[in-house]
Amino acid sequence: MKRLAGEKATEHIENGMILGLGTGSTVEYTLKKLGELVKNGLKIKGIPTSMHTMRIAKDNNIPLTTLEDNPKIDLTIDGADEVDSDLNLIKGGGGALTREKIIAFNSRKVIIVIDETKVVKALGIDFPLPVEVLKYGYQSTKKTLEGFDCEVKLRTIVNEPFITDNTNYILDCDFDRITEPVQLEREINSTLGVVENGLFIDLVDEVIVGSKQGIKTLDK
Ligand code: 5RP
């Protein structure tokens, strides 16, 4: 299902485009397919949203550039952890949410690729909201975030704190459900110590869903 969605998105890529390259296992299928298209003569330049994606892009001989050199992105293809019926998202399962949001914000078009398990009635029921925070004072930031009526855990990997590409921590905030995502996104981002949160509001144009029945497209 991930492969179906990831590969389908490449049909939107045109010669000469500047592309935002998302992060995650679904987008990896996009990157592999894109590598084949480049090998067959497609001319594009990609801006990776993480060090991990940069490595995969290099392995697939995808030409890369930076947001500084190309501040206007034609199309970004990225994954998501949850998608609601307004095409708002939770992202950050891979910890790349801040760069992903900056790239999405600077894109003319954003396509999200997911498998059908990611389509939800309300955000936050099954997936905790990732929040990137400064290491400095993170315990105080954690306490403030608990005030939003959620359970907050420092993300770890093999018993050590997970470190983002921006050298920060991730606090995963487990809500019963997120009822007001627009408001919550703003309020969390005005919390001292928060760098960015994984709520993507009104940033997406189209969602390609790989399902057992084939491909479905959700748009506004
Ligand atoms: C990384 C992300 C990913 O796009 C998200 O976690 C989905 O990943 P996958 O395609 O592996 O399920 O937001 O920060």
mmCIF file of C-alpha atoms and ligand atoms in Angstrom:
data_model
loop_
_atom_site.group_PDB
_atom_site.id
_atom_site.type_symbol
_atom_site.label_atom_id
_atom_site.label_comp_id
_atom_site.label_asym_id
_atom_site.label_seq_id
_atom_site.Cartn_x
_atom_site.Cartn_y
_atom_site.Cartn_z
ATOM 1 C CA MET A 1 0.000 0.000 0.000
ATOM 2 C CA LYS A 2 2.888 2.369 0.799
ATOM 3 C CA ARG A 3 4.617 1.483 -2.453
ATOM 4 C CA LEU A 4 1.447 2.107 -4.479
ATOM 5 C CA ALA A 5 1.021 5.585 -3.007
ATOM 6 C CA GLY A 6 4.723 6.476 -3.040
ATOM 7 C CA GLU A 7 5.220 5.557 -6.684
ATOM 8 C CA LYS A 8 1.926 7.099 -7.860
ATOM 9 C CA ALA A 9 3.028 10.529 -6.603
ATOM 10 C CA THR A 10 5.897 10.605 -9.098
ATOM 11 C CA GLU A 11 3.302 11.058 -11.882
ATOM 12 C CA HIS A 12 2.972 14.683 -10.688
ATOM 13 C CA ILE A 13 6.663 15.424 -11.243
ATOM 14 C CA GLU A 14 7.577 17.485 -14.306
ATOM 15 C CA ASN A 15 10.842 18.302 -15.981
ATOM 16 C CA GLY A 16 12.659 21.265 -14.435
ATOM 17 C CA MET A 17 10.869 21.111 -11.085
ATOM 18 C CA ILE A 18 12.378 21.928 -7.708
ATOM 19 C CA LEU A 19 11.093 19.165 -5.420
ATOM 20 C CA GLY A 20 10.740 18.927 -1.655
ATOM 21 C CA LEU A 21 11.738 15.395 -0.673
ATOM 22 C CA GLY A 22 9.893 14.158 2.416
ATOM 23 C CA THR A 23 10.979 11.635 5.014
ATOM 24 C CA GLY A 24 9.751 8.129 5.859
ATOM 25 C CA SER A 25 9.236 4.640 4.507
ATOM 26 C CA THR A 26 6.422 5.630 2.094
ATOM 27 C CA VAL A 27 8.413 8.438 0.505
ATOM 28 C CA GLU A 28 11.332 6.044 0.111
ATOM 29 C CA TYR A 29 9.298 4.408 -2.677
ATOM 30 C CA THR A 30 8.875 7.844 -4.275
ATOM 31 C CA LEU A 31 12.622 8.439 -4.062
ATOM 32 C CA LYS A 32 13.499 5.089 -5.614
ATOM 33 C CA LYS A 33 11.094 5.700 -8.499
ATOM 34 C CA LEU A 34 12.396 9.257 -8.874
ATOM 35 C CA GLY A 35 15.940 7.854 -9.107
ATOM 36 C CA GLU A 36 14.806 5.713 -12.062
ATOM 37 C CA LEU A 37 13.168 8.715 -13.747
ATOM 38 C CA VAL A 38 16.355 10.768 -13.313
ATOM 39 C CA LYS A 39 18.366 7.912 -14.797
ATOM 40 C CA ASN A 40 16.026 8.036 -17.799
ATOM 41 C CA GLY A 41 16.668 11.740 -18.350
ATOM 42 C CA LEU A 42 14.261 13.647 -16.049
ATOM 43 C CA LYS A 43 15.829 16.937 -14.929
ATOM 44 C CA ILE A 44 14.829 17.973 -11.403
ATOM 45 C CA LYS A 45 16.516 19.148 -8.217
ATOM 46 C CA GLY A 46 15.479 17.903 -4.783
ATOM 47 C CA ILE A 47 15.603 19.514 -1.346
ATOM 48 C CA PRO A 48 15.719 16.821 1.354
ATOM 49 C CA THR A 49 13.769 17.247 4.601
ATOM 50 C CA SER A 50 16.216 15.154 6.640
ATOM 51 C CA MET A 51 19.752 13.741 6.677
ATOM 52 C CA HIS A 52 18.191 10.303 6.170
ATOM 53 C CA THR A 53 16.417 11.440 2.998
ATOM 54 C CA MET A 54 19.576 13.151 1.814
ATOM 55 C CA ARG A 55 21.440 9.829 2.044
ATOM 56 C CA ILE A 56 18.688 7.945 0.161
ATOM 57 C CA ALA A 57 18.545 10.640 -2.510
ATOM 58 C CA LYS A 58 22.325 10.463 -2.977
ATOM 59 C CA ASP A 59 22.189 6.655 -3.181
ATOM 60 C CA ASN A 60 19.619 7.047 -5.975
ATOM 61 C CA ASN A 61 21.652 9.728 -7.812
ATOM 62 C CA ILE A 62 18.949 12.380 -7.348
ATOM 63 C CA PRO A 63 20.464 15.873 -7.849
ATOM 64 C CA LEU A 64 20.130 17.979 -4.693
ATOM 65 C CA THR A 65 19.913 21.655 -3.888
ATOM 66 C CA THR A 66 19.054 23.779 -0.849
ATOM 67 C CA LEU A 67 16.218 26.059 0.219
ATOM 68 C CA GLU A 68 18.735 28.936 0.279
ATOM 69 C CA ASP A 69 19.570 28.418 -3.408
ATOM 70 C CA ASN A 70 15.974 27.598 -4.430
ATOM 71 C CA PRO A 71 13.503 29.279 -2.047
ATOM 72 C CA LYS A 72 10.500 28.466 -4.272
ATOM 73 C CA ILE A 73 9.643 24.763 -4.333
ATOM 74 C CA ASP A 74 7.305 23.525 -7.094
ATOM 75 C CA LEU A 75 6.150 20.319 -5.440
ATOM 76 C CA THR A 76 6.775 18.510 -2.179
ATOM 77 C CA ILE A 77 5.987 14.835 -1.684
ATOM 78 C CA ASP A 78 5.989 13.678 1.923
ATOM 79 C CA GLY A 79 4.469 11.053 4.219
ATOM 80 C CA ALA A 80 2.286 11.494 7.308
ATOM 81 C CA ASP A 81 1.333 9.670 10.481
ATOM 82 C CA GLU A 82 -2.334 10.725 10.486
ATOM 83 C CA VAL A 83 -4.592 12.574 8.015
ATOM 84 C CA ASP A 84 -8.058 13.917 8.868
ATOM 85 C CA SER A 85 -10.939 14.835 6.554
ATOM 86 C CA ASP A 86 -9.727 18.493 6.306
ATOM 87 C CA LEU A 87 -6.341 17.142 5.121
ATOM 88 C CA ASN A 88 -4.716 18.327 8.319
ATOM 89 C CA LEU A 89 -1.923 16.060 9.502
ATOM 90 C CA ILE A 90 0.134 14.741 12.339
ATOM 91 C CA LYS A 91 3.730 14.336 11.221
ATOM 92 C CA GLY A 92 7.019 13.687 12.941
ATOM 93 C CA GLY A 93 7.054 9.937 13.449
ATOM 94 C CA GLY A 94 10.542 10.060 11.972
ATOM 95 C CA GLY A 95 11.446 13.199 13.918
ATOM 96 C CA ALA A 96 11.870 15.403 10.825
ATOM 97 C CA LEU A 97 8.782 17.564 11.415
ATOM 98 C CA THR A 98 10.446 20.995 11.599
ATOM 99 C CA ARG A 99 12.319 20.739 8.311
ATOM 100 C CA GLU A 100 9.288 19.035 6.760
ATOM 101 C CA LYS A 101 7.038 21.920 7.795
ATOM 102 C CA ILE A 102 9.451 24.557 6.492
ATOM 103 C CA ILE A 103 9.677 22.751 3.151
ATOM 104 C CA ALA A 104 5.880 22.284 2.930
ATOM 105 C CA PHE A 105 5.298 25.962 3.805
ATOM 106 C CA ASN A 106 7.560 27.035 0.941
ATOM 107 C CA SER A 107 5.977 24.716 -1.658
ATOM 108 C CA ARG A 108 3.465 25.647 -4.348
ATOM 109 C CA LYS A 109 1.934 22.173 -4.039
ATOM 110 C CA VAL A 110 2.159 19.515 -1.327
ATOM 111 C CA ILE A 111 1.211 15.892 -1.942
ATOM 112 C CA ILE A 112 1.068 13.457 0.954
ATOM 113 C CA VAL A 113 1.551 9.730 0.425
ATOM 114 C CA ILE A 114 0.144 7.277 2.964
ATOM 115 C CA ASP A 115 -1.358 3.846 3.353
ATOM 116 C CA GLU A 116 -5.023 3.611 4.278
ATOM 117 C CA THR A 117 -4.361 3.027 8.004
ATOM 118 C CA LYS A 118 -3.325 6.701 8.335
ATOM 119 C CA VAL A 119 -6.736 8.161 7.438
ATOM 120 C CA VAL A 120 -8.483 9.059 10.719
ATOM 121 C CA LYS A 121 -11.736 10.633 11.911
ATOM 122 C CA ALA A 122 -9.900 12.832 14.414
ATOM 123 C CA LEU A 123 -6.195 13.500 14.888
ATOM 124 C CA GLY A 124 -4.355 12.274 17.949
ATOM 125 C CA ILE A 125 -6.477 9.308 18.962
ATOM 126 C CA ASP A 126 -3.953 6.670 17.938
ATOM 127 C CA PHE A 127 -0.776 8.660 17.319
ATOM 128 C CA PRO A 128 0.908 10.982 19.835
ATOM 129 C CA LEU A 129 1.733 14.471 18.597
ATOM 130 C CA PRO A 130 5.513 14.941 18.212
ATOM 131 C CA VAL A 131 6.872 18.272 19.426
ATOM 132 C CA GLU A 132 10.485 19.290 18.759
ATOM 133 C CA VAL A 133 11.941 21.128 21.751
ATOM 134 C CA LEU A 134 15.258 22.638 22.771
ATOM 135 C CA LYS A 135 17.345 20.359 24.975
ATOM 136 C CA TYR A 136 17.887 23.266 27.333
ATOM 137 C CA GLY A 137 15.145 23.273 29.965
ATOM 138 C CA TYR A 138 13.213 20.477 28.275
ATOM 139 C CA GLN A 139 11.821 19.254 31.615
ATOM 140 C CA SER A 140 10.192 22.633 32.120
ATOM 141 C CA THR A 141 8.865 22.557 28.526
ATOM 142 C CA LYS A 142 7.508 19.043 29.197
ATOM 143 C CA LYS A 143 5.664 20.247 32.268
ATOM 144 C CA THR A 144 4.099 23.135 30.329
ATOM 145 C CA LEU A 145 3.001 20.780 27.548
ATOM 146 C CA GLU A 146 1.341 18.495 30.124
ATOM 147 C CA GLY A 147 -0.917 21.474 30.809
ATOM 148 C CA PHE A 148 -2.519 20.833 27.394
ATOM 149 C CA ASP A 149 -4.120 17.725 28.921
ATOM 150 C CA CYS A 150 -1.861 15.138 27.376
ATOM 151 C CA GLU A 151 0.701 12.603 28.555
ATOM 152 C CA VAL A 152 4.182 13.692 27.485
ATOM 153 C CA LYS A 153 7.151 11.377 26.911
ATOM 154 C CA LEU A 154 10.697 12.179 25.876
ATOM 155 C CA ARG A 155 11.370 10.162 22.711
ATOM 156 C CA THR A 156 14.245 7.717 23.183
ATOM 157 C CA ILE A 157 16.173 5.342 20.980
ATOM 158 C CA VAL A 158 18.146 2.480 22.582
ATOM 159 C CA ASN A 159 17.670 4.095 25.988
ATOM 160 C CA GLU A 160 19.133 7.440 24.913
ATOM 161 C CA PRO A 161 17.170 10.572 23.978
ATOM 162 C CA PHE A 162 16.391 10.711 20.245
ATOM 163 C CA ILE A 163 18.242 13.673 18.713
ATOM 164 C CA THR A 164 16.761 15.473 15.686
ATOM 165 C CA ASP A 165 18.777 16.712 12.696
ATOM 166 C CA ASN A 166 18.538 20.151 14.369
ATOM 167 C CA THR A 167 20.155 18.658 17.525
ATOM 168 C CA ASN A 168 16.962 18.996 19.575
ATOM 169 C CA TYR A 169 14.730 16.560 21.509
ATOM 170 C CA ILE A 170 11.275 15.253 20.624
ATOM 171 C CA LEU A 171 8.485 15.191 23.213
ATOM 172 C CA ASP A 172 5.638 12.874 22.148
ATOM 173 C CA CYS A 173 2.312 14.234 23.449
ATOM 174 C CA ASP A 174 -0.420 11.630 23.820
ATOM 175 C CA PHE A 175 -3.917 13.185 23.650
ATOM 176 C CA ASP A 176 -7.231 11.324 23.951
ATOM 177 C CA ARG A 177 -8.082 13.126 20.717
ATOM 178 C CA ILE A 178 -7.237 16.508 19.242
ATOM 179 C CA THR A 179 -10.507 18.400 18.920
ATOM 180 C CA GLU A 180 -9.157 21.835 17.941
ATOM 181 C CA PRO A 181 -6.034 21.213 15.824
ATOM 182 C CA VAL A 182 -5.846 24.770 14.438
ATOM 183 C CA GLN A 183 -5.830 26.340 17.896
ATOM 184 C CA LEU A 184 -3.585 23.652 19.418
ATOM 185 C CA GLU A 185 -0.946 24.109 16.726
ATOM 186 C CA ARG A 186 -0.691 27.817 17.563
ATOM 187 C CA GLU A 187 -0.804 27.374 21.329
ATOM 188 C CA ILE A 188 1.892 24.687 21.441
ATOM 189 C CA ASN A 189 4.137 26.817 19.262
ATOM 190 C CA SER A 190 3.851 29.708 21.694
ATOM 191 C CA THR A 191 5.196 27.541 24.508
ATOM 192 C CA LEU A 192 8.687 28.497 25.705
ATOM 193 C CA GLY A 193 11.266 25.926 24.557
ATOM 194 C CA VAL A 194 9.149 24.566 21.682
ATOM 195 C CA VAL A 195 10.790 24.678 18.263
ATOM 196 C CA GLU A 196 7.866 23.274 16.233
ATOM 197 C CA ASN A 197 5.050 20.757 16.499
ATOM 198 C CA GLY A 198 3.849 18.036 14.157
ATOM 199 C CA LEU A 199 0.391 19.459 13.408
ATOM 200 C CA PHE A 200 0.314 20.454 9.725
ATOM 201 C CA ILE A 201 -2.679 22.742 9.236
ATOM 202 C CA ASP A 202 -3.852 23.793 5.806
ATOM 203 C CA LEU A 203 -0.554 22.946 4.144
ATOM 204 C CA VAL A 204 -1.665 20.026 1.982
ATOM 205 C CA ASP A 205 -3.200 20.020 -1.515
ATOM 206 C CA GLU A 206 -3.682 16.337 -2.152
ATOM 207 C CA VAL A 207 -3.328 13.016 -0.350
ATOM 208 C CA ILE A 208 -2.588 9.793 -2.233
ATOM 209 C CA VAL A 209 -3.782 6.781 -0.263
ATOM 210 C CA GLY A 210 -2.583 3.278 -1.052
ATOM 211 C CA SER A 211 -5.311 0.815 -0.060
ATOM 212 C CA LYS A 212 -6.055 -2.876 -0.514
ATOM 213 C CA GLN A 213 -8.459 -1.850 -3.287
ATOM 214 C CA GLY A 214 -5.840 0.282 -5.068
ATOM 215 C CA ILE A 215 -5.168 4.014 -5.049
ATOM 216 C CA LYS A 216 -7.542 6.685 -3.737
ATOM 217 C CA THR A 217 -6.967 10.425 -3.884
ATOM 218 C CA LEU A 218 -8.207 12.889 -1.279
ATOM 219 C CA ASP A 219 -8.211 16.578 -2.077
ATOM 220 C CA LYS A 220 -9.815 19.736 -0.830
HETATM 221 C C1 5RP B 1 8.794 11.904 9.494
HETATM 222 C C2 5RP B 1 7.371 11.850 9.091
HETATM 223 C C3 5RP B 1 6.969 10.744 8.193
HETATM 224 O O1 5RP B 1 6.546 11.268 6.983
HETATM 225 C C4 5RP B 1 5.857 9.967 8.846
HETATM 226 O O2 5RP B 1 6.317 9.467 10.094
HETATM 227 C C5 5RP B 1 5.373 8.801 7.973
HETATM 228 O O3 5RP B 1 6.368 7.838 7.857
HETATM 229 P P1 5RP B 1 6.119 6.459 7.112
HETATM 230 O O4 5RP B 1 5.878 6.766 5.671
HETATM 231 O O5 5RP B 1 7.389 5.678 7.361
HETATM 232 O O6 5RP B 1 4.919 5.779 7.747
HETATM 233 O O7 5RP B 1 6.557 12.691 9.424
HETATM 234 O O8 5RP B 1 9.045 12.960 10.374
#
